Amino acid sequence: MEKFVKLVDTAIPLSTENIDTDQIIPARFLKATDKKGFGDNVFRDWRFHKDGTVNQDFVLNDERFKGSILVAGDNFGCGSSREHAAWALVGYGFKVIVSSFFADIFKGNALNNGLLPVQVSEEYLKSLLNLIQTNPKTRVTIDLENQFISSEIGKAAFEIDPYKKLCMINGYDDIDFLISKKEKITAFEAENY
Amino acid sequence: MRKTLFDKVWDAHVVDTIENGPQILYIDKHLIHEVTSPQAFAELEERNIPIARPDKIVATADHNTPTINQHLPIKDELSRKQLEQLTANCEKNNITLYGLGHENNGIVHVIAPELGITQPGMTMVCGDSHTSTHGAFGTIAFGIGTSQVAQVFASQCLLLRKPKKMRVNVNGKLNKGVLPKDVILYIISKLGTNSGTGYFCEYAGNVFEEMSMEGRMTVCNMSIEMGARGGMIAPDETTFEYVNGKEFAPKGDDFDEKVAYWKTLVTDNDAVFDKEYSFDAIDIKPMLTYGTNPGMGINVTENIPSENSESFEKSLNYMNFKKGESLIDKQINYVFIGSCTNSRIEDFRVAANYIQGKQKAQNVNAWLVPGSQKVAKQIQEEGLQTIFESAGFELREPGCSACLAMNDDKIPEGEYCVSTSNRNFEGRQGQGARTILASPLMAAATAVEGKIIDITKNLN
Ligand code: SF4
């Protein structure tokens, strides 16, 4: 996993609410057996028309908007537990998703893949979406170490599980940690089973 | 402190607590299927980590599998590859696999309970959000992502923070024609799709106590649709009776000993929940969804509400419905009875009971997809197959099928499908398909009429 401490970048505004994992990566793309390549199909049915032509109206196809920060409407990532959604977003190049609410499993999956979910208030989200829409060159700062997001509209703190924060900053994951606890786990098994 | 059912099961599985951090939770059973496991196997292999407890893993093939001609090689190359990969991974790692054609094969959340793999007081996970189904047994069961599948492979544990606890009480007498599916669709329509986020939900009250295990599974299955990690119902005599005698259930003295423990798995009288809701059974009527999330539900006699928001309008637009209109008399050309929500024998009994002596409407394609080989066999043995076939329904072979349309069972673009599955998201049942979630009874009635009807009138 890549380390994440601080990021300053432009952002892409996607104000739709309740974006579910089927929209992030439609089920028909889940047949791959490795993690690569999902980025090509992120938001597939929004980015492309059915005949395969590019949907110019969709924000990811809008030349004005670029960046590794996705600012999305409320309740992002609801739906299935498929981690493919996180891989697709990471594969496309996103490092941060900002929203006023994240679905549980999605949040966990994102963090496990070095994608930082930043939860802000509904008001902050609204103003941020506005700001980016009016000025696509807006730079947004995500400071994980000090747990805040800042832009022209001001600064807002965000929460993150301290353990997950440590993992993100150091670029290590749960598997490394769990394996280091092998002895305790074996002792638990011996005692309880 | 007084404990809830959830506390009791959770606390019994905590290996260690990290200061200021998550807990290490021991996992009793790990279910896997072809879609969310290959990357986890690959990850362990790349990092040269062995699978810790292959004996605690059970695999099935369900998501990609065809529902006709299962004995023939799978045509879709990618699906075939994914299934071959699963077989190879299981063989290499000594994992039990109930592959296509095996008598124990079926949808992961249907087979584990019917084989007695699911037992009260366990912790169970699967790379699949509807793992919440198993909570019907008083089990902590929840869906995990593929990274977590890899964690469980590597350590038989997960790093987690204990979720908060909520309780939903439903008391009273259910109206005629109201099935467990209606109860959960009603709850979600009242509480919304993220009311449960961060919570584990316990369902309590006489309505759940009087439900069969299959009904309880339908309810717990959809816990995830209100955002909860899982749902639970305290185990009782109904549970013990269901588990008793199942292939992998404890036997003899071992069983009695287990039952004595399972009986302790009830929420203490004065235990506290972080939030609690109560509903009256009498208010619940047969439900339908009209939008593109499971919270957008109304009872069959209600009209679609009028809400002014972009998402709401987008959703109605997708469904081609108007604010304020009724769904009654809408022509429906597709009906799907299946999925881990409603593909157990009781669901087919309900459908058959209604269908008997009637005919499917001309305009309707009606697919019945059993949740498992065992259910398929029961359908045949109980003579339901004859009822379905003579009424013009198409009985297929087990699998996830049109629930997520990863195989060939897709609803064509623009068509409505009254479906007993759990998700009505855009494109869930095929690109441009429009899903209306309902109970098996509503689905059967729709298939017979070729349109949506007010079933309550027929029953009285
Ligand atoms: S039936 Fe549907 S919801 Fe259930 S496991 Fe299969 S795809 Fe998932």
PDB file of C-alpha atoms in Angstrom, chain A residues 12-191:
ATOM      1  CA  ILE A  12     -13.911  16.445  -9.419  1.00  0.00           C
ATOM      2  CA  PRO A  13     -17.456  17.288  -8.317  1.00  0.00           C
ATOM      3  CA  LEU A  14     -20.012  14.475  -8.594  1.00  0.00           C
ATOM      4  CA  SER A  15     -23.017  15.739  -6.685  1.00  0.00           C
ATOM      5  CA  THR A  16     -25.263  12.673  -7.178  1.00  0.00           C
ATOM      6  CA  GLU A  17     -26.425  11.197  -3.885  1.00  0.00           C
ATOM      7  CA  ASN A  18     -26.597   7.524  -2.908  1.00  0.00           C
ATOM      8  CA  ILE A  19     -24.030   6.422  -5.460  1.00  0.00           C
ATOM      9  CA  ASP A  20     -24.024   2.669  -5.019  1.00  0.00           C
ATOM     10  CA  THR A  21     -21.300   0.187  -5.815  1.00  0.00           C
ATOM     11  CA  ASP A  22     -23.214  -1.058  -8.872  1.00  0.00           C
ATOM     12  CA  GLN A  23     -22.779   2.422 -10.379  1.00  0.00           C
ATOM     13  CA  ILE A  24     -19.144   2.637  -9.357  1.00  0.00           C
ATOM     14  CA  ILE A  25     -18.408  -0.682 -11.013  1.00  0.00           C
ATOM     15  CA  PRO A  26     -21.266  -2.525 -12.742  1.00  0.00           C
ATOM     16  CA  ALA A  27     -21.511  -6.244 -11.931  1.00  0.00           C
ATOM     17  CA  ARG A  28     -20.677  -7.341 -15.440  1.00  0.00           C
ATOM     18  CA  PHE A  29     -17.103  -6.175 -14.886  1.00  0.00           C
ATOM     19  CA  LEU A  30     -16.578  -8.293 -11.780  1.00  0.00           C
ATOM     20  CA  LYS A  31     -15.415 -11.356 -13.590  1.00  0.00           C
ATOM     21  CA  ALA A  32     -11.724 -10.575 -13.480  1.00  0.00           C
ATOM     22  CA  THR A  33      -9.541 -12.571 -11.150  1.00  0.00           C
ATOM     23  CA  ASP A  34      -6.953  -9.910 -10.368  1.00  0.00           C
ATOM     24  CA  LYS A  35      -7.182  -6.370  -9.065  1.00  0.00           C
ATOM     25  CA  LYS A  36      -5.862  -4.576 -12.087  1.00  0.00           C
ATOM     26  CA  GLY A  37      -7.860  -2.984 -14.848  1.00  0.00           C
ATOM     27  CA  PHE A  38     -10.985  -2.048 -12.889  1.00  0.00           C
ATOM     28  CA  GLY A  39     -10.161   1.642 -13.232  1.00  0.00           C
ATOM     29  CA  ASP A  40     -11.051   1.507 -16.906  1.00  0.00           C
ATOM     30  CA  ASN A  41     -14.624   0.666 -16.023  1.00  0.00           C
ATOM     31  CA  VAL A  42     -15.271   2.936 -13.066  1.00  0.00           C
ATOM     32  CA  PHE A  43     -18.715   4.590 -13.469  1.00  0.00           C
ATOM     33  CA  ARG A  44     -18.830   2.791 -16.786  1.00  0.00           C
ATOM     34  CA  ASP A  45     -22.533   3.312 -17.492  1.00  0.00           C
ATOM     35  CA  TRP A  46     -22.338   6.988 -16.645  1.00  0.00           C
ATOM     36  CA  ARG A  47     -19.169   7.657 -18.600  1.00  0.00           C
ATOM     37  CA  PHE A  48     -20.321   5.939 -21.760  1.00  0.00           C
ATOM     38  CA  HIS A  49     -23.588   5.710 -23.652  1.00  0.00           C
ATOM     39  CA  LYS A  50     -24.927   2.291 -24.446  1.00  0.00           C
ATOM     40  CA  ASP A  51     -23.492   2.438 -27.952  1.00  0.00           C
ATOM     41  CA  GLY A  52     -20.029   2.917 -26.453  1.00  0.00           C
ATOM     42  CA  THR A  53     -19.736   6.615 -27.251  1.00  0.00           C
ATOM     43  CA  VAL A  54     -18.513   8.975 -24.552  1.00  0.00           C
ATOM     44  CA  ASN A  55     -21.186  10.707 -22.485  1.00  0.00           C
ATOM     45  CA  GLN A  56     -19.945  14.300 -22.613  1.00  0.00           C
ATOM     46  CA  ASP A  57     -22.408  15.351 -19.938  1.00  0.00           C
ATOM     47  CA  PHE A  58     -20.810  13.213 -17.253  1.00  0.00           C
ATOM     48  CA  VAL A  59     -18.393  15.062 -15.026  1.00  0.00           C
ATOM     49  CA  LEU A  60     -15.486  12.632 -15.470  1.00  0.00           C
ATOM     50  CA  ASN A  61     -15.612  13.423 -19.173  1.00  0.00           C
ATOM     51  CA  ASP A  62     -15.715  17.144 -18.604  1.00  0.00           C
ATOM     52  CA  GLU A  63     -12.339  18.568 -19.628  1.00  0.00           C
ATOM     53  CA  ARG A  64     -12.544  21.296 -17.002  1.00  0.00           C
ATOM     54  CA  PHE A  65     -12.380  18.890 -14.097  1.00  0.00           C
ATOM     55  CA  LYS A  66      -9.264  16.949 -13.177  1.00  0.00           C
ATOM     56  CA  GLY A  67      -7.638  15.628 -10.038  1.00  0.00           C
ATOM     57  CA  SER A  68      -7.266  12.760  -7.626  1.00  0.00           C
ATOM     58  CA  ILE A  69      -9.980  13.959  -5.247  1.00  0.00           C
ATOM     59  CA  LEU A  70     -13.579  12.963  -5.905  1.00  0.00           C
ATOM     60  CA  VAL A  71     -16.179  15.093  -4.151  1.00  0.00           C
ATOM     61  CA  ALA A  72     -19.392  13.077  -4.120  1.00  0.00           C
ATOM     62  CA  GLY A  73     -22.980  13.403  -2.905  1.00  0.00           C
ATOM     63  CA  ASP A  74     -24.317  12.026   0.353  1.00  0.00           C
ATOM     64  CA  ASN A  75     -24.231   8.286   1.195  1.00  0.00           C
ATOM     65  CA  PHE A  76     -21.428   7.299  -1.143  1.00  0.00           C
ATOM     66  CA  GLY A  77     -20.636   3.621  -1.714  1.00  0.00           C
ATOM     67  CA  CYS A  78     -23.870   2.039  -0.544  1.00  0.00           C
ATOM     68  CA  GLY A  79     -24.865  -1.332  -1.907  1.00  0.00           C
ATOM     69  CA  SER A  80     -22.756  -4.421  -2.167  1.00  0.00           C
ATOM     70  CA  SER A  81     -19.572  -5.239  -0.284  1.00  0.00           C
ATOM     71  CA  ARG A  82     -17.598  -5.624  -3.480  1.00  0.00           C
ATOM     72  CA  GLU A  83     -14.120  -4.248  -2.989  1.00  0.00           C
ATOM     73  CA  HIS A  84     -13.943  -3.897  -6.760  1.00  0.00           C
ATOM     74  CA  ALA A  85     -15.554  -0.498  -6.233  1.00  0.00           C
ATOM     75  CA  ALA A  86     -12.534   0.673  -4.252  1.00  0.00           C
ATOM     76  CA  TRP A  87     -10.113  -0.913  -6.737  1.00  0.00           C
ATOM     77  CA  ALA A  88     -11.927   0.802  -9.609  1.00  0.00           C
ATOM     78  CA  LEU A  89     -11.681   4.212  -7.954  1.00  0.00           C
ATOM     79  CA  VAL A  90      -8.035   3.677  -7.028  1.00  0.00           C
ATOM     80  CA  GLY A  91      -7.330   2.281 -10.480  1.00  0.00           C
ATOM     81  CA  TYR A  92      -8.793   5.379 -12.076  1.00  0.00           C
ATOM     82  CA  GLY A  93      -6.429   7.488 -10.000  1.00  0.00           C
ATOM     83  CA  PHE A  94      -8.493   8.706  -7.072  1.00  0.00           C
ATOM     84  CA  LYS A  95      -6.732   9.027  -3.736  1.00  0.00           C
ATOM     85  CA  VAL A  96      -9.475  10.720  -1.731  1.00  0.00           C
ATOM     86  CA  ILE A  97     -13.281  10.659  -1.749  1.00  0.00           C
ATOM     87  CA  VAL A  98     -15.038  13.515   0.018  1.00  0.00           C
ATOM     88  CA  SER A  99     -18.697  13.064   0.949  1.00  0.00           C
ATOM     89  CA  SER A 100     -21.088  13.851   3.774  1.00  0.00           C
ATOM     90  CA  PHE A 101     -21.682  10.157   4.413  1.00  0.00           C
ATOM     91  CA  PHE A 102     -20.086   6.845   3.483  1.00  0.00           C
ATOM     92  CA  ALA A 103     -21.497   3.345   3.571  1.00  0.00           C
ATOM     93  CA  ASP A 104     -19.739   1.237   6.171  1.00  0.00           C
ATOM     94  CA  ILE A 105     -18.268  -1.551   4.114  1.00  0.00           C
ATOM     95  CA  PHE A 106     -17.180   0.779   1.376  1.00  0.00           C
ATOM     96  CA  LYS A 107     -15.328   2.912   3.892  1.00  0.00           C
ATOM     97  CA  GLY A 108     -13.448  -0.098   5.202  1.00  0.00           C
ATOM     98  CA  ASN A 109     -12.631  -1.311   1.721  1.00  0.00           C
ATOM     99  CA  ALA A 110     -11.395   2.120   0.706  1.00  0.00           C
ATOM    100  CA  LEU A 111      -9.088   2.373   3.703  1.00  0.00           C
ATOM    101  CA  ASN A 112      -7.729  -1.097   3.050  1.00  0.00           C
ATOM    102  CA  ASN A 113      -6.684   0.056  -0.402  1.00  0.00           C
ATOM    103  CA  GLY A 114      -5.117   3.366   0.456  1.00  0.00           C
ATOM    104  CA  LEU A 115      -8.152   5.378  -0.644  1.00  0.00           C
ATOM    105  CA  LEU A 116      -9.033   7.965   1.982  1.00  0.00           C
ATOM    106  CA  PRO A 117     -12.735   8.634   2.709  1.00  0.00           C
ATOM    107  CA  VAL A 118     -13.118  12.152   4.092  1.00  0.00           C
ATOM    108  CA  GLN A 119     -16.454  12.777   5.737  1.00  0.00           C
ATOM    109  CA  VAL A 120     -17.564  16.410   6.010  1.00  0.00           C
ATOM    110  CA  SER A 121     -20.810  18.097   7.028  1.00  0.00           C
ATOM    111  CA  GLU A 122     -23.590  18.469   4.477  1.00  0.00           C
ATOM    112  CA  GLU A 123     -23.063  22.243   4.430  1.00  0.00           C
ATOM    113  CA  TYR A 124     -19.355  21.922   3.806  1.00  0.00           C
ATOM    114  CA  LEU A 125     -19.960  19.419   1.049  1.00  0.00           C
ATOM    115  CA  LYS A 126     -22.500  21.679  -0.621  1.00  0.00           C
ATOM    116  CA  SER A 127     -20.195  24.691  -0.552  1.00  0.00           C
ATOM    117  CA  LEU A 128     -17.260  22.622  -1.742  1.00  0.00           C
ATOM    118  CA  LEU A 129     -19.225  21.235  -4.683  1.00  0.00           C
ATOM    119  CA  ASN A 130     -20.318  24.775  -5.512  1.00  0.00           C
ATOM    120  CA  LEU A 131     -16.821  26.109  -5.269  1.00  0.00           C
ATOM    121  CA  ILE A 132     -15.374  23.464  -7.572  1.00  0.00           C
ATOM    122  CA  GLN A 133     -18.192  23.822 -10.055  1.00  0.00           C
ATOM    123  CA  THR A 134     -17.632  27.566 -10.306  1.00  0.00           C
ATOM    124  CA  ASN A 135     -13.877  27.313 -10.228  1.00  0.00           C
ATOM    125  CA  PRO A 136     -12.582  23.963 -11.459  1.00  0.00           C
ATOM    126  CA  LYS A 137      -9.002  25.048 -10.703  1.00  0.00           C
ATOM    127  CA  THR A 138      -9.733  25.130  -6.979  1.00  0.00           C
ATOM    128  CA  ARG A 139      -7.061  23.344  -5.003  1.00  0.00           C
ATOM    129  CA  VAL A 140      -8.131  21.251  -2.065  1.00  0.00           C
ATOM    130  CA  THR A 141      -5.804  20.199   0.734  1.00  0.00           C
ATOM    131  CA  ILE A 142      -6.239  16.918   2.545  1.00  0.00           C
ATOM    132  CA  ASP A 143      -4.013  16.714   5.587  1.00  0.00           C
ATOM    133  CA  LEU A 144      -4.294  13.241   7.067  1.00  0.00           C
ATOM    134  CA  GLU A 145      -1.755  13.784   9.782  1.00  0.00           C
ATOM    135  CA  ASN A 146      -3.689  16.720  11.236  1.00  0.00           C
ATOM    136  CA  GLN A 147      -7.052  15.417  10.059  1.00  0.00           C
ATOM    137  CA  PHE A 148      -8.426  18.365   8.167  1.00  0.00           C
ATOM    138  CA  ILE A 149      -9.570  19.311   4.709  1.00  0.00           C
ATOM    139  CA  SER A 150      -9.160  22.876   3.544  1.00  0.00           C
ATOM    140  CA  SER A 151     -10.077  24.975   0.560  1.00  0.00           C
ATOM    141  CA  GLU A 152     -11.175  28.547  -0.129  1.00  0.00           C
ATOM    142  CA  ILE A 153     -14.389  27.948   1.753  1.00  0.00           C
ATOM    143  CA  GLY A 154     -12.448  27.139   4.896  1.00  0.00           C
ATOM    144  CA  LYS A 155     -11.101  24.326   6.929  1.00  0.00           C
ATOM    145  CA  ALA A 156     -12.976  21.339   8.309  1.00  0.00           C
ATOM    146  CA  ALA A 157     -11.807  18.558  10.551  1.00  0.00           C
ATOM    147  CA  PHE A 158     -12.543  14.935   9.690  1.00  0.00           C
ATOM    148  CA  GLU A 159     -12.532  11.781  11.727  1.00  0.00           C
ATOM    149  CA  ILE A 160     -10.534   8.661  11.088  1.00  0.00           C
ATOM    150  CA  ASP A 161      -9.929   5.570  13.134  1.00  0.00           C
ATOM    151  CA  PRO A 162      -6.502   6.139  14.767  1.00  0.00           C
ATOM    152  CA  TYR A 163      -5.376   2.650  13.864  1.00  0.00           C
ATOM    153  CA  LYS A 164      -6.373   3.106  10.223  1.00  0.00           C
ATOM    154  CA  LYS A 165      -4.638   6.462  10.175  1.00  0.00           C
ATOM    155  CA  LEU A 166      -1.431   4.847  11.340  1.00  0.00           C
ATOM    156  CA  CYS A 167      -1.751   2.234   8.609  1.00  0.00           C
ATOM    157  CA  MET A 168      -2.343   4.853   5.899  1.00  0.00           C
ATOM    158  CA  ILE A 169       0.532   7.026   7.018  1.00  0.00           C
ATOM    159  CA  ASN A 170       2.936   4.096   7.198  1.00  0.00           C
ATOM    160  CA  GLY A 171       1.562   2.224   4.219  1.00  0.00           C
ATOM    161  CA  TYR A 172       1.054  -1.066   6.012  1.00  0.00           C
ATOM    162  CA  ASP A 173      -2.083  -3.168   6.200  1.00  0.00           C
ATOM    163  CA  ASP A 174      -4.151  -5.381   8.476  1.00  0.00           C
ATOM    164  CA  ILE A 175      -2.625  -8.608   7.252  1.00  0.00           C
ATOM    165  CA  ASP A 176       0.835  -7.575   8.410  1.00  0.00           C
ATOM    166  CA  PHE A 177      -0.608  -6.681  11.762  1.00  0.00           C
ATOM    167  CA  LEU A 178      -2.679  -9.847  12.226  1.00  0.00           C
ATOM    168  CA  ILE A 179       0.204 -12.106  11.333  1.00  0.00           C
ATOM    169  CA  SER A 180       2.242 -10.441  14.022  1.00  0.00           C
ATOM    170  CA  LYS A 181      -0.458 -11.575  16.487  1.00  0.00           C
ATOM    171  CA  LYS A 182      -0.336 -15.222  15.498  1.00  0.00           C
ATOM    172  CA  GLU A 183       0.617 -16.446  18.970  1.00  0.00           C
ATOM    173  CA  LYS A 184      -2.319 -14.790  20.656  1.00  0.00           C
ATOM    174  CA  ILE A 185      -4.685 -16.184  18.047  1.00  0.00           C
ATOM    175  CA  THR A 186      -3.370 -19.727  18.481  1.00  0.00           C
ATOM    176  CA  ALA A 187      -3.723 -19.423  22.238  1.00  0.00           C
ATOM    177  CA  PHE A 188      -7.314 -18.242  21.813  1.00  0.00           C
ATOM    178  CA  GLU A 189      -8.098 -21.213  19.581  1.00  0.00           C
ATOM    179  CA  ALA A 190      -6.569 -23.633  22.069  1.00  0.00           C
ATOM    180  CA  GLU A 191      -8.614 -22.191  24.904  1.00  0.00           C
TER     181      GLU A 191
END
